[in-house]
Each structure stands twice: as structure tokens, then as C-alpha cells.
PDB file of C-alpha atoms in Angstrom:
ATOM      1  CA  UNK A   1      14.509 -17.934   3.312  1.00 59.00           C
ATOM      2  CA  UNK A   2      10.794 -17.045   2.087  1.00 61.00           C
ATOM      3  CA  UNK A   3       8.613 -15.213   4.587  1.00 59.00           C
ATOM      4  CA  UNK A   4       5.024 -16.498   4.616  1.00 58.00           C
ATOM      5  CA  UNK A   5       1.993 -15.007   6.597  1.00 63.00           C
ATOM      6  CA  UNK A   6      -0.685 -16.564   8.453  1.00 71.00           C
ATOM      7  CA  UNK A   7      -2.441 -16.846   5.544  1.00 77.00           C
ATOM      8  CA  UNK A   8       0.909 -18.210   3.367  1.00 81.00           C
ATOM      9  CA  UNK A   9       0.859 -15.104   1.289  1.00 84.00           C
ATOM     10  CA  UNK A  10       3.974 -14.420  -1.020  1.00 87.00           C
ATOM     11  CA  UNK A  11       5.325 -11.531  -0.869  1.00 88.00           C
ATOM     12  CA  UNK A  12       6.377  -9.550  -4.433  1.00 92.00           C
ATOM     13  CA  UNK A  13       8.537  -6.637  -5.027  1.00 94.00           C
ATOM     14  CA  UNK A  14       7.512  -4.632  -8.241  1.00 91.00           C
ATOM     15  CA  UNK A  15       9.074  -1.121  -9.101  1.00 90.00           C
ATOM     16  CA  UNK A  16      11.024  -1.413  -6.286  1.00 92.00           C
ATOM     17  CA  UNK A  17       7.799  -1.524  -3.689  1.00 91.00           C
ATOM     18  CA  UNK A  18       7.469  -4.380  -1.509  1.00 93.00           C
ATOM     19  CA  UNK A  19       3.754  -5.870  -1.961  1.00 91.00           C
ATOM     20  CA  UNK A  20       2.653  -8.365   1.288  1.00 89.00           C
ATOM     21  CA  UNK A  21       0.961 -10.606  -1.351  1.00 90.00           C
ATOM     22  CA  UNK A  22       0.771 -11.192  -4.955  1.00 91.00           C
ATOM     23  CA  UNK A  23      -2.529 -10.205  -4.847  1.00 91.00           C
ATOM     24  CA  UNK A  24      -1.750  -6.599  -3.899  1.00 90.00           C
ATOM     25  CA  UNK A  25       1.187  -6.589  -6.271  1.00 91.00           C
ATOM     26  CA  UNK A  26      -1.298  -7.612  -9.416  1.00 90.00           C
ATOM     27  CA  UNK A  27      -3.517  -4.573  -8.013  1.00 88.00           C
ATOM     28  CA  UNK A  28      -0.731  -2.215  -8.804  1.00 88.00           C
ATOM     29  CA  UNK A  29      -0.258  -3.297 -11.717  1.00 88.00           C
ATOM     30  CA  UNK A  30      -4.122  -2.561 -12.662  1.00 86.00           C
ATOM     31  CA  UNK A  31      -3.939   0.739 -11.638  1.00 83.00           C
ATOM     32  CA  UNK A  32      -0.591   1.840 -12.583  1.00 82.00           C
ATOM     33  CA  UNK A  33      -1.553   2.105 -16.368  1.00 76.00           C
ATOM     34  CA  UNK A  34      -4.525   3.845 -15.758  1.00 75.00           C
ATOM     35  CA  UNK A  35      -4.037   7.410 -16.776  1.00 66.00           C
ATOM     36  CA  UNK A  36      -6.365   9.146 -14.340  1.00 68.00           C
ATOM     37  CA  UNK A  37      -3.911   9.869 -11.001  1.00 66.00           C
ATOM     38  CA  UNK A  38      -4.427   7.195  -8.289  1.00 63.00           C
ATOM     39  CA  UNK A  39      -2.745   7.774  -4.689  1.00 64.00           C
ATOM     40  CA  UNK A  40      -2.109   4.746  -2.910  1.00 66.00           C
ATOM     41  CA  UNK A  41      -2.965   6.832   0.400  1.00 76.00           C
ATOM     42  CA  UNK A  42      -3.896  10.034   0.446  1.00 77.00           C
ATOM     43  CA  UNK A  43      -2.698  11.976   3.472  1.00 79.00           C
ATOM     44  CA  UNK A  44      -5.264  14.638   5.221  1.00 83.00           C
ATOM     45  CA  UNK A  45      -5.190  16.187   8.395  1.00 87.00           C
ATOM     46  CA  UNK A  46      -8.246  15.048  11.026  1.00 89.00           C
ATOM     47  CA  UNK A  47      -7.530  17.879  13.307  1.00 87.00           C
ATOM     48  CA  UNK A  48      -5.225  20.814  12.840  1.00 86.00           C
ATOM     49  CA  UNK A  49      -2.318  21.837  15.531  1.00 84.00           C
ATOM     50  CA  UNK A  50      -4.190  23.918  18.637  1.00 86.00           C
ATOM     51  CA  UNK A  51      -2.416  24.919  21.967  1.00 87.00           C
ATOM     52  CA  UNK A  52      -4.017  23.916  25.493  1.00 87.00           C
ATOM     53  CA  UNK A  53      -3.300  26.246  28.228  1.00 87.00           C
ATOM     54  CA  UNK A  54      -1.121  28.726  26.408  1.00 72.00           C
TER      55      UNK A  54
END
């Protein structure tokens, strides 16, 4: 059974990551050869841990 959004995107698995579209899956592929590092997310921290009230 294929799974289809809203918007009757397929999804695509390539290197073992699951891609919502073929679109996003043919953007990975771009960027994957590229030899400067490229972070799909980067994590950072908005606001670091603080105690109220003790």
C-alpha cells in the first residue's frame, strides 16, 4: 500500500533515510556530493538550563 499526502507526494527512501517526497530526496542527493559539510539541522540551544525558586 503507497502512502500519499495531501498534496500526492511519493515518498523515497535513499541511504536508508525516509524522504516525504521525491523532491526532498533529489535535494539530498545535491548536497550529499558537495564536499563542504552540510547539516541537515543543526541543533543549538535557545535558552540554557536555569532554576526558579531554588
Amino acid at each position: 500500500m503507497r502512502y500519499y499526502n495531501k498534496y500526492n507526494a511519493q515518498p523515497v527512501v535513499i541511504d536508508g533515510i525516509r524522504f516525504a517526497s521525491k523532491a526532498e530526496g533529489a535535494y539530498y542527493m545535491l548536497i550529499r556530493n558537495k564536499t563542504q559539510k552540510i547539516t541537515m539541522q543543526e541543533h543549538f540551544e535557545i535558552i540554557s538550563a536555569f532554576v526558579i525558586n531554588g
